[in-house]
CSV table of C-alpha atoms and ligand atoms in Angstrom, one decimal:
chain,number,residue,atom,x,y,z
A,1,UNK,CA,168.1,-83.6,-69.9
A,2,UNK,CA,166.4,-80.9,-67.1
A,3,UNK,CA,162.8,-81.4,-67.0
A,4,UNK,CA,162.5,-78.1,-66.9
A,5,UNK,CA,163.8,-77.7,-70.9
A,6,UNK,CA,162.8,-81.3,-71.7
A,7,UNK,CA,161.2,-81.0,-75.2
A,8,UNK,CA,157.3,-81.3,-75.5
A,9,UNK,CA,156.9,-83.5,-78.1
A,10,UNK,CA,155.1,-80.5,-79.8
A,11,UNK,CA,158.5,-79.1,-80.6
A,12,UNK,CA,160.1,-82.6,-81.3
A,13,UNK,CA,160.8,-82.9,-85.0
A,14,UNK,CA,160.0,-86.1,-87.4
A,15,UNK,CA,163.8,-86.8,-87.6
A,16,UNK,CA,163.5,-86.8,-83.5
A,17,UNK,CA,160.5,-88.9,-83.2
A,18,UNK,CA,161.1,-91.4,-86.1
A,19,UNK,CA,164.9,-91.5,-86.7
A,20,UNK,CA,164.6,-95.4,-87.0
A,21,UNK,CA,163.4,-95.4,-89.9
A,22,UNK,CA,165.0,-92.3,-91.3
A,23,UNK,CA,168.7,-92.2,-93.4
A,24,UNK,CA,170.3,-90.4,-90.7
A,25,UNK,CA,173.1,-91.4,-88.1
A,26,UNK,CA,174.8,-89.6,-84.9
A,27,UNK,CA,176.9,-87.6,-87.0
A,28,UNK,CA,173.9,-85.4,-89.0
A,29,UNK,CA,173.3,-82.1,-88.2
A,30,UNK,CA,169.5,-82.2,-87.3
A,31,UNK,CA,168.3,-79.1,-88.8
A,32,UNK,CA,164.2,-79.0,-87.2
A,33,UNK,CA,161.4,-76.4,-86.5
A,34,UNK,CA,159.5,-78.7,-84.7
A,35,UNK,CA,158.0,-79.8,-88.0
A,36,UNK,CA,155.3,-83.2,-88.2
A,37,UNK,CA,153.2,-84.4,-85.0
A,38,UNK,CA,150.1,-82.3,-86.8
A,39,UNK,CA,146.5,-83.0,-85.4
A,40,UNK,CA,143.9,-86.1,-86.9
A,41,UNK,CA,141.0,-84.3,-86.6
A,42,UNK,CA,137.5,-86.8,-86.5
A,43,UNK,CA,135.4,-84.3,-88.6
A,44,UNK,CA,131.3,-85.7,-87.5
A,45,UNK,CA,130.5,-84.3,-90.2
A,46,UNK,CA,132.4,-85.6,-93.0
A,47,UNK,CA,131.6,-88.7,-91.9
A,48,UNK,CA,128.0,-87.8,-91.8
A,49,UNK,CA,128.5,-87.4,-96.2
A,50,UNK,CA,130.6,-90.6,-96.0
A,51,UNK,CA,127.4,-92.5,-94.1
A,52,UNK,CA,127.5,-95.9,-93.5
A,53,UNK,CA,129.5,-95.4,-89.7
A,54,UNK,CA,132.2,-94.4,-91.7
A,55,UNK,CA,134.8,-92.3,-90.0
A,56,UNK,CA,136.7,-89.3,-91.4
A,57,UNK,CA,139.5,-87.7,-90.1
A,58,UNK,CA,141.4,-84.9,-91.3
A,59,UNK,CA,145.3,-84.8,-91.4
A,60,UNK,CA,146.1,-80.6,-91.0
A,61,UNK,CA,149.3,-80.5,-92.5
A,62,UNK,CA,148.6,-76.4,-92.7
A,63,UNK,CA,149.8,-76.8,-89.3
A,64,UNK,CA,153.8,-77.4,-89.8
A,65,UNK,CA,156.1,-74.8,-89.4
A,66,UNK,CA,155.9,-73.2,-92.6
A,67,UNK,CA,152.1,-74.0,-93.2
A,68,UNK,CA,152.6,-77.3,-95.2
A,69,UNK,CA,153.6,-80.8,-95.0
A,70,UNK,CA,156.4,-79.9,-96.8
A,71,UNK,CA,158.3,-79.4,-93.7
A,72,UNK,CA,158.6,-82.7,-92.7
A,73,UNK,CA,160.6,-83.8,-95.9
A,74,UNK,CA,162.7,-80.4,-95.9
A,75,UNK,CA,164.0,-81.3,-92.3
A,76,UNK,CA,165.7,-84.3,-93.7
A,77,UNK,CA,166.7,-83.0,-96.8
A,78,UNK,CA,168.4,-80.0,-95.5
A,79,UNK,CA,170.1,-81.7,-92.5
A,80,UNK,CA,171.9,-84.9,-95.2
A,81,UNK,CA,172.5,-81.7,-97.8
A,82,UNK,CA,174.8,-79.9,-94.6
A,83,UNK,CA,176.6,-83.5,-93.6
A,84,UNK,CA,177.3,-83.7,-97.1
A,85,UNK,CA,179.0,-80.3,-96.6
A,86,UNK,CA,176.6,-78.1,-99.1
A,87,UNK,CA,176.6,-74.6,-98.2
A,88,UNK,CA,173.7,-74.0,-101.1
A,89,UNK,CA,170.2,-75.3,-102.3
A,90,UNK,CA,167.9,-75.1,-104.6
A,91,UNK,CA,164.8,-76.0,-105.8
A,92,UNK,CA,161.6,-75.4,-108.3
A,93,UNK,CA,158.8,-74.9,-106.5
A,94,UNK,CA,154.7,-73.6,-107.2
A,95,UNK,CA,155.3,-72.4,-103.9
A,96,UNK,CA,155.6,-74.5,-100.6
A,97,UNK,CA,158.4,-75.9,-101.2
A,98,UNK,CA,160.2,-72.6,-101.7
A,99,UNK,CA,158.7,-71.5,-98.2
A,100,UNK,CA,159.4,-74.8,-96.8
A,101,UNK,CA,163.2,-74.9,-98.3
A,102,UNK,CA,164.2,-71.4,-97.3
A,103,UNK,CA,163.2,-71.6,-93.9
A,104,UNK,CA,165.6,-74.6,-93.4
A,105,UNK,CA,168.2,-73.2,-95.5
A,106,UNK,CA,168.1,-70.0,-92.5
A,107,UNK,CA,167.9,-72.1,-89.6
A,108,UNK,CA,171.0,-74.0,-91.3
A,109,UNK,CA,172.5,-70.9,-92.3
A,110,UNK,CA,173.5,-71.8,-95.8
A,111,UNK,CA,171.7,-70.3,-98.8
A,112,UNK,CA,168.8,-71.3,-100.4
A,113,UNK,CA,168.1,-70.5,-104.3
A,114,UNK,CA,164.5,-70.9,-105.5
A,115,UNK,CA,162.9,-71.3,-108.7
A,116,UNK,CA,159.7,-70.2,-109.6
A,117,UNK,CA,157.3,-69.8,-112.6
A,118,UNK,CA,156.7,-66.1,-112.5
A,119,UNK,CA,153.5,-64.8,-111.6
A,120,UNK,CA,152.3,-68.4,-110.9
A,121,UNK,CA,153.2,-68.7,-107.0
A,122,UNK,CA,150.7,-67.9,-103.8
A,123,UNK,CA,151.0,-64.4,-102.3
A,124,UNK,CA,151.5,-65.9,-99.0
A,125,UNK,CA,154.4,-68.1,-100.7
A,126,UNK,CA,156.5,-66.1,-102.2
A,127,UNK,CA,156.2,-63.0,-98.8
A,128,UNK,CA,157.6,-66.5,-97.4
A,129,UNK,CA,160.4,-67.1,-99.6
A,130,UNK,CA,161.0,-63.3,-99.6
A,131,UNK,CA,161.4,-63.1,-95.5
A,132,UNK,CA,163.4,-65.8,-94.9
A,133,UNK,CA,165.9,-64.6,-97.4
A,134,UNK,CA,166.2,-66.7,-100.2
A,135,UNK,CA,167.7,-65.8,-103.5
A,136,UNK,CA,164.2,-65.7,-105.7
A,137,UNK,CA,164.8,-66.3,-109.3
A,138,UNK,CA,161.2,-66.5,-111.3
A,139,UNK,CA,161.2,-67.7,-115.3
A,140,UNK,CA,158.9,-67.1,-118.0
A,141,UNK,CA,157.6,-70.6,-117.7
A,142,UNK,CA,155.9,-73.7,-115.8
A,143,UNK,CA,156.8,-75.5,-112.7
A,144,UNK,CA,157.6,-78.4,-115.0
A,145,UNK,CA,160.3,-75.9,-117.0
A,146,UNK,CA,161.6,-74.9,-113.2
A,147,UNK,CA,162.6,-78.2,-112.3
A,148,UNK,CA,164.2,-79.0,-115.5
A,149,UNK,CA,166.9,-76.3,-115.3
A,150,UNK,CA,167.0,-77.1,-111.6
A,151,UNK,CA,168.3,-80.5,-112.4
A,152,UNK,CA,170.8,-78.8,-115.0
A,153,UNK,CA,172.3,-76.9,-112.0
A,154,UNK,CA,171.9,-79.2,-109.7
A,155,UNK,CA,174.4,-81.6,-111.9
A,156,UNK,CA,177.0,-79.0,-111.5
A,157,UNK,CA,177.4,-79.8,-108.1
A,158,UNK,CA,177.4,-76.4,-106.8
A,159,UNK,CA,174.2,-77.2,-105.5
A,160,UNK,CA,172.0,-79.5,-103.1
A,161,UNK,CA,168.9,-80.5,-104.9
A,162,UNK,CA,165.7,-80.4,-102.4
A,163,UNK,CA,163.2,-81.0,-104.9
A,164,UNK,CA,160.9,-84.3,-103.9
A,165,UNK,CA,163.3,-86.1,-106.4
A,166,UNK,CA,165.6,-85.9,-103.7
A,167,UNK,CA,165.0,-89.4,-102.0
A,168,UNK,CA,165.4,-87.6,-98.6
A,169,UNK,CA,162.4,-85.7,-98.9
A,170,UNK,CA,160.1,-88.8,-99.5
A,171,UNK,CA,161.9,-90.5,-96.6
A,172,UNK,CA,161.0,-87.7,-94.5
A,173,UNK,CA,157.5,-87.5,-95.6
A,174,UNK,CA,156.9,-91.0,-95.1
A,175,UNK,CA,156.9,-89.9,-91.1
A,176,UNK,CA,152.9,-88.4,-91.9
A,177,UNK,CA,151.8,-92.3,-92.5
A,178,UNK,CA,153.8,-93.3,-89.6
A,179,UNK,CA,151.9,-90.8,-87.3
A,180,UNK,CA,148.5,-91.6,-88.8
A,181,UNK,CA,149.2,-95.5,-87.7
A,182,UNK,CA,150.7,-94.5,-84.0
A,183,UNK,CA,147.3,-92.4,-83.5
A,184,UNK,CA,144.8,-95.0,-84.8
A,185,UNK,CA,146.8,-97.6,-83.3
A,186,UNK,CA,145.9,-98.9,-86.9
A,187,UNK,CA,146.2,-98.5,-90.3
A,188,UNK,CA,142.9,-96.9,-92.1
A,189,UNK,CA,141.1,-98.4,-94.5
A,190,UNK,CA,141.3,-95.8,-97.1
A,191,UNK,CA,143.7,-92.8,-97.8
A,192,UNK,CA,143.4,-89.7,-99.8
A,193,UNK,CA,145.6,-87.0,-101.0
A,194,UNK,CA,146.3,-84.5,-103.6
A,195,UNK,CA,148.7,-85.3,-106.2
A,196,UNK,CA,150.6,-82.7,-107.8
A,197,UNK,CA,154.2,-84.0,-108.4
A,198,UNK,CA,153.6,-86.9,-106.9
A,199,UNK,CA,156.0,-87.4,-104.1
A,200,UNK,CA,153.7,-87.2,-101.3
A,201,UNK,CA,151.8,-90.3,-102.4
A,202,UNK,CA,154.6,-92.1,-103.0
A,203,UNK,CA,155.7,-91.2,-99.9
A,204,UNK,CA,152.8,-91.9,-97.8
A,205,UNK,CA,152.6,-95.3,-99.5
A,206,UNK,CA,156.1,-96.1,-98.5
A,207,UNK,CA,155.1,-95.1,-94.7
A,208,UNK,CA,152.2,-97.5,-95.1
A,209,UNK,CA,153.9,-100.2,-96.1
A,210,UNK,CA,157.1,-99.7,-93.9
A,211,UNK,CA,155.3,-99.7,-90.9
A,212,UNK,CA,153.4,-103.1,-92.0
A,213,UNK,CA,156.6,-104.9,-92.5
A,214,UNK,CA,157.6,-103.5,-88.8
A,215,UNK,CA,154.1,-105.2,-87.8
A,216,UNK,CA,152.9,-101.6,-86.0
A,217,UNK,CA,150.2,-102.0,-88.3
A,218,UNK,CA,148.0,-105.6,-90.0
A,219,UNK,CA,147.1,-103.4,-93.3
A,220,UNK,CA,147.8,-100.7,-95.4
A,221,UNK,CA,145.4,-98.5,-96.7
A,222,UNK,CA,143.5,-97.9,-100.3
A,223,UNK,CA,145.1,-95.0,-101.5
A,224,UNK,CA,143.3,-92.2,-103.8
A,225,UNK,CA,144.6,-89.5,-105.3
A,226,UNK,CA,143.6,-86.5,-106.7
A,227,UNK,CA,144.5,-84.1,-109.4
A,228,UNK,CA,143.4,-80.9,-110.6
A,229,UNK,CA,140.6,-81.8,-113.9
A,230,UNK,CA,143.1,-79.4,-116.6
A,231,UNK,CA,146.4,-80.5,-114.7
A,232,UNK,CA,145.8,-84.2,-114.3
A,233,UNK,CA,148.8,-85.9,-116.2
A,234,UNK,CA,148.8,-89.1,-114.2
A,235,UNK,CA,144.8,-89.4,-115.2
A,236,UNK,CA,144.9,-89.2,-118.4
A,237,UNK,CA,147.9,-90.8,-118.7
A,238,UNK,CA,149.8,-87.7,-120.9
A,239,UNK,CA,152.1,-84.8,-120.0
A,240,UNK,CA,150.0,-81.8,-119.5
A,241,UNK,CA,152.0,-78.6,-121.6
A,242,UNK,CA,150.0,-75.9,-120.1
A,243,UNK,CA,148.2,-76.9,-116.5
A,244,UNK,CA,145.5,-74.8,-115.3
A,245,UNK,CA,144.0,-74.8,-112.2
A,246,UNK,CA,143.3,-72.2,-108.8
A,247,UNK,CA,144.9,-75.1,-107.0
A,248,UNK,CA,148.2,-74.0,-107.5
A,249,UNK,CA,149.8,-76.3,-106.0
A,250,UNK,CA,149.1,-79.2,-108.2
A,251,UNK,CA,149.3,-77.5,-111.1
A,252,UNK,CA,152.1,-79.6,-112.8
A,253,UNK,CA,152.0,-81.8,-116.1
A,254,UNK,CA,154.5,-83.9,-115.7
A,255,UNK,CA,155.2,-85.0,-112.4
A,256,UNK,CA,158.8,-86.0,-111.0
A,257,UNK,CA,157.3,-89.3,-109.1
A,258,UNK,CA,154.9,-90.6,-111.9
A,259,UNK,CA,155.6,-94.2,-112.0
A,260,UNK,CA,155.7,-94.4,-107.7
A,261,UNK,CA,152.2,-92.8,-107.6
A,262,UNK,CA,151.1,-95.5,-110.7
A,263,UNK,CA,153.0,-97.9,-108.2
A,264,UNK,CA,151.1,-96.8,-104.7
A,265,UNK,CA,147.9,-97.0,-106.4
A,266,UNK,CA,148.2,-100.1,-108.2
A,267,UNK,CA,149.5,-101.5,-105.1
A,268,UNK,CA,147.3,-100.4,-103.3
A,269,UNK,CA,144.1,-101.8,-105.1
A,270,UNK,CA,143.6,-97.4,-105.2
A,271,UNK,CA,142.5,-95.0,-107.5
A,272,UNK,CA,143.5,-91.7,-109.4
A,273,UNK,CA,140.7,-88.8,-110.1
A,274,UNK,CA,140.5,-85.6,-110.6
A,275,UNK,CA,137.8,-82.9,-109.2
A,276,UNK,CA,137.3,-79.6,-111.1
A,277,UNK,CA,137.9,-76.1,-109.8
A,278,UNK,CA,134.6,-75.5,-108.7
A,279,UNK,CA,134.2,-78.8,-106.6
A,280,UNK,CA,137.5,-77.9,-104.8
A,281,UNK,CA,136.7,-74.5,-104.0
A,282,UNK,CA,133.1,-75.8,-103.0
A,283,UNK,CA,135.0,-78.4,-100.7
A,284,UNK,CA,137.7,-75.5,-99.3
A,285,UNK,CA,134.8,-73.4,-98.4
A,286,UNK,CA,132.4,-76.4,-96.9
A,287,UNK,CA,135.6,-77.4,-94.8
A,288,UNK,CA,136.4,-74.1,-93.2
A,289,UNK,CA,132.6,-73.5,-92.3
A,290,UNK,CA,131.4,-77.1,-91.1
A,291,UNK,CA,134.4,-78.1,-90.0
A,292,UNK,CA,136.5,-75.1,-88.7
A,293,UNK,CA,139.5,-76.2,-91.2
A,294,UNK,CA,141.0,-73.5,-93.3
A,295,UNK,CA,142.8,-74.7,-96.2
A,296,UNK,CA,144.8,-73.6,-99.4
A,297,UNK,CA,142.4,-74.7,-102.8
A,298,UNK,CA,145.3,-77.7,-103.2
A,299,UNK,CA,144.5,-79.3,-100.2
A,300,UNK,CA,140.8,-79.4,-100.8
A,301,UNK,CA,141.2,-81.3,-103.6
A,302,UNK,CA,141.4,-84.4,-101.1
A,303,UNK,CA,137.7,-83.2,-99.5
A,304,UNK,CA,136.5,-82.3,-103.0
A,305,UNK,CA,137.8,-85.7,-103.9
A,306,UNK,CA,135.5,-87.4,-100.7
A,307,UNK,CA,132.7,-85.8,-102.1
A,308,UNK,CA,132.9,-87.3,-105.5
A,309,UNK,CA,133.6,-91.0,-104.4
A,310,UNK,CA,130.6,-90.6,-102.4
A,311,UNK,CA,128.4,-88.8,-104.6
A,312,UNK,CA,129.0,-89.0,-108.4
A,313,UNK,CA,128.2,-92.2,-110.7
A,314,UNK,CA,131.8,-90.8,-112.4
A,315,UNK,CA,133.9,-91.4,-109.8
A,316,UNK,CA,137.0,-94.1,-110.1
A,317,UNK,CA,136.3,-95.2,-106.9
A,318,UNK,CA,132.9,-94.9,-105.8
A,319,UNK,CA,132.3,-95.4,-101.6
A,320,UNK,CA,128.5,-96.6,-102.2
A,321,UNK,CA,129.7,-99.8,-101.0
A,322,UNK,CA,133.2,-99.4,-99.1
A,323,UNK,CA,132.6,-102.2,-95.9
A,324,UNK,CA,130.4,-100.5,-92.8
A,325,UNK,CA,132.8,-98.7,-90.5
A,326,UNK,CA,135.6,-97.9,-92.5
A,327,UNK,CA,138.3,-95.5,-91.5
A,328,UNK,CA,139.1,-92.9,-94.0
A,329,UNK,CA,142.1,-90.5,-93.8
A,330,UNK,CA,142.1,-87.3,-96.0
A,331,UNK,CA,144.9,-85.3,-96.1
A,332,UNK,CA,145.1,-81.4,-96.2
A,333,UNK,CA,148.1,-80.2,-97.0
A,334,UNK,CA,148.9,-76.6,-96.5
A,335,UNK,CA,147.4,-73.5,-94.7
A,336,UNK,CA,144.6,-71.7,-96.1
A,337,UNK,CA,146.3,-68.2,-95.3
A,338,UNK,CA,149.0,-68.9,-98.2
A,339,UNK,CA,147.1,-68.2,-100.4
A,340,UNK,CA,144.6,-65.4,-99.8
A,341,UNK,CA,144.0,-64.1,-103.3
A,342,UNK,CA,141.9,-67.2,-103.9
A,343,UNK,CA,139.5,-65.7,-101.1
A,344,UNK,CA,139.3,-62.1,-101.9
A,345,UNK,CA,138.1,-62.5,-105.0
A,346,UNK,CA,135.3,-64.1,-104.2
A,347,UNK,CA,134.8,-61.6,-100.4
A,348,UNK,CA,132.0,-59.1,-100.7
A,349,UNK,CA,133.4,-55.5,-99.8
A,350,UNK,CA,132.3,-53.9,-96.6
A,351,UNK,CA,130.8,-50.9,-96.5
A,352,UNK,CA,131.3,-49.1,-93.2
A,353,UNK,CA,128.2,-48.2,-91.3
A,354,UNK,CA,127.4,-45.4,-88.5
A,355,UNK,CA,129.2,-46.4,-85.3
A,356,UNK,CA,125.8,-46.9,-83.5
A,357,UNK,CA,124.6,-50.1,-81.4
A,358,UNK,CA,121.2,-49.3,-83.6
A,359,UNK,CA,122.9,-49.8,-86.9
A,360,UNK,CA,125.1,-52.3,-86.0
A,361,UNK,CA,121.8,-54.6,-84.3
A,362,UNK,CA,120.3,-53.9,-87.8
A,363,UNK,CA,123.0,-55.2,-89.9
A,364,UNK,CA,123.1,-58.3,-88.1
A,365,UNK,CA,119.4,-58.8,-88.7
B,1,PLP,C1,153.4,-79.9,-102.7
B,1,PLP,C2,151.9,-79.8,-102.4
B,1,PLP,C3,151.0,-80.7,-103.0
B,1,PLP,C4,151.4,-81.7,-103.9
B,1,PLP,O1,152.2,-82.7,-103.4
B,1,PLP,P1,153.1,-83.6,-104.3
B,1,PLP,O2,154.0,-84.3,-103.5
B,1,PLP,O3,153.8,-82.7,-105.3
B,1,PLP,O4,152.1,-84.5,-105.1
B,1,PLP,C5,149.7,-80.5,-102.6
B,1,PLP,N1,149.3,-79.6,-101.8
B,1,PLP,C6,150.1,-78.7,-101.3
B,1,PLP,C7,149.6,-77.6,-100.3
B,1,PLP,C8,151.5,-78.7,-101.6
B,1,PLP,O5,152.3,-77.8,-101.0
């Protein structure tokens, strides 16, 4: 290739950087926006909570083309769907996967049908959804409902399924773990996520443990989830009918990859908890101003999550005593911009003042 149009490895995509390990051959259309390859931030002052020497670092997934990690799994899933000769997909979505999904389906040029429970999705989302020209269909019903009569059509075989129960998203997911490991020249110690539907954890786990059998890492890390406290199926160990929760991204009651994240965590020696709405917007709003991170109320669930293994007596897996040193990963997962309604609510108005250095200087006090 000319240097002079030699891609960065910014604009490399996961199927790029990690087709090893990824179900594709010479003959797959790569369909990429230069998805994955996100920043691990070492946050001083997360690790200041954590105490102990312990590390923190911050995986910004709100970085990826479309603002989530979803990206990296829609880049595989989208390419196999076109060498399989789809010209259609669909899936059910609380929202990033719809963003995610119809920006691949444009840069593929087939069509892309999404599914949503009406009135339930992120502002930012759906605009998403809406500009990159997808065929929006919303229901009077849950995520959970969504994805049901997505699998209905999807059986028809009109359409290309690119729901996370498509194994092709989880593969390409799996390339976040595999980036975390290149970058610490080591798998951490500890590892935690949201869990809504349960397919990133599975496929984080998966990386983890791939990359351990390849010997680029010695160990694989505790994994710890977190779910929404009134949409936490997998906690309390029953389908959820009517999830609630600002984080609506994990606001699903029964998720697709329920016995995997059992499996990760069990596996893991981990742990699944839920924080309550309050401690994740506490922890969205604590992250943006000590840390300069901006994310959606989903993602915070991971920092909120931090907070209570280090702090509460209630916690499933307290850090009290978690070995001097230890390297802890916590995932964000989407953008902060998505979804700004969380935000305005809670935004005092401004009042415009005379346009006068004096006033101004007062104001600022
Ligand atoms: C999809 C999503 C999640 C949940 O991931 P699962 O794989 O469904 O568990 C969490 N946060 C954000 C921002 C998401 O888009």
């Amino acid at each position: 290739m000319h240097s002079a149009i030699a891609k960065s490895q910014r604009s490399r995509g996961v199927i790029d950087r990690y087709r090893e390990f990824l179900p594709v051959s010479a003959s797959t259309p790569i369909v990429s926006l230069g998805e994955g390859n996100t920043p691990l931030i070492y946050c001083q002052r997360l690790s200041k909570r954590v105490g102990r020497d312990c590390r923190v670092f911050v995986k910004n997934e709100g970085v990826n083309p479309t603002g989530s990690f979803k990206d990296r799994g829609m880049t595989v899933a989208v390419s196999k769907s076109l060498e399989r000769g789809a010209n259609a997909i669909i899936c059910a979505s609380t929202g990033n996967t719809s963003a995610s999904a119809s920006a691949y389906a444009a840069r593929a040029g087939i069509l892309c049908i999404v599914i949503l429970p009406a009135g339930k999705i992120a502002t930012g989302k759906l605009l998403q959804a809406f500009v990159y020209g997808a065929k929006i269909v919303a229901i009077d019903g849950n995520f959970d409902a969504a994805l049901r009569i997505v699998r209905d059509l999807g059986e028809s075989g009109d359409f290309a399924i690119v729901n996370s129960i498509n194994p092709d998203r989880i593969a390409g997911q799996k390339t976040a773990a595999f980036e975390i490991v290149d970058e610490m020249d080591e798998a951490p110690d500890f590892h935690l996520l949201p869990v809504g539907n349960a397919g990133n954890i599975t496929a984080y786990w998966a990386g983890y443990r791939e990359y351990q059998v390849y010997e680029r890492s010695t160990k694989s890390p505790v994994m710890i989830g977190f779910q929404a406290a009134r949409a936490a199926p997998i906690f309390y160990n029953r389908i959820i009918e009517k999830p609630e929760t600002i984080a609506s991204a994990i606001r699903i009651g029964n998720p697709a990859s329920w016995k995997q994240a059992r499996a990760a965590i069990a596996e893991s020696r981990g742990a699944i908890d839920v924080v309550s709405d309050e401690e994740v917007v506490a922890a969205q709003n604590w992250l943006a101003q000590q840390e300069g991170i901006f994310v959606e109320p989903a993602s915070a669930a991971s920092i909120a999550g931090l907070f209570k293994c280090c702090e509460s007596h209630e916690a499933a897996y307290s850090f009290q005593k978690i070995p001097e040193a230890s390297r802890i990963v916590c995932t964000v997962t989407g953008h902060g911009l998505k979804d700004p309604d969380a935000i305005i609510e809670r935004m005092e108005e401004l009042k415009p003042l005379a346009a006068t250095t004096n006033d101004v200087r007062r104001a600022i006090g």
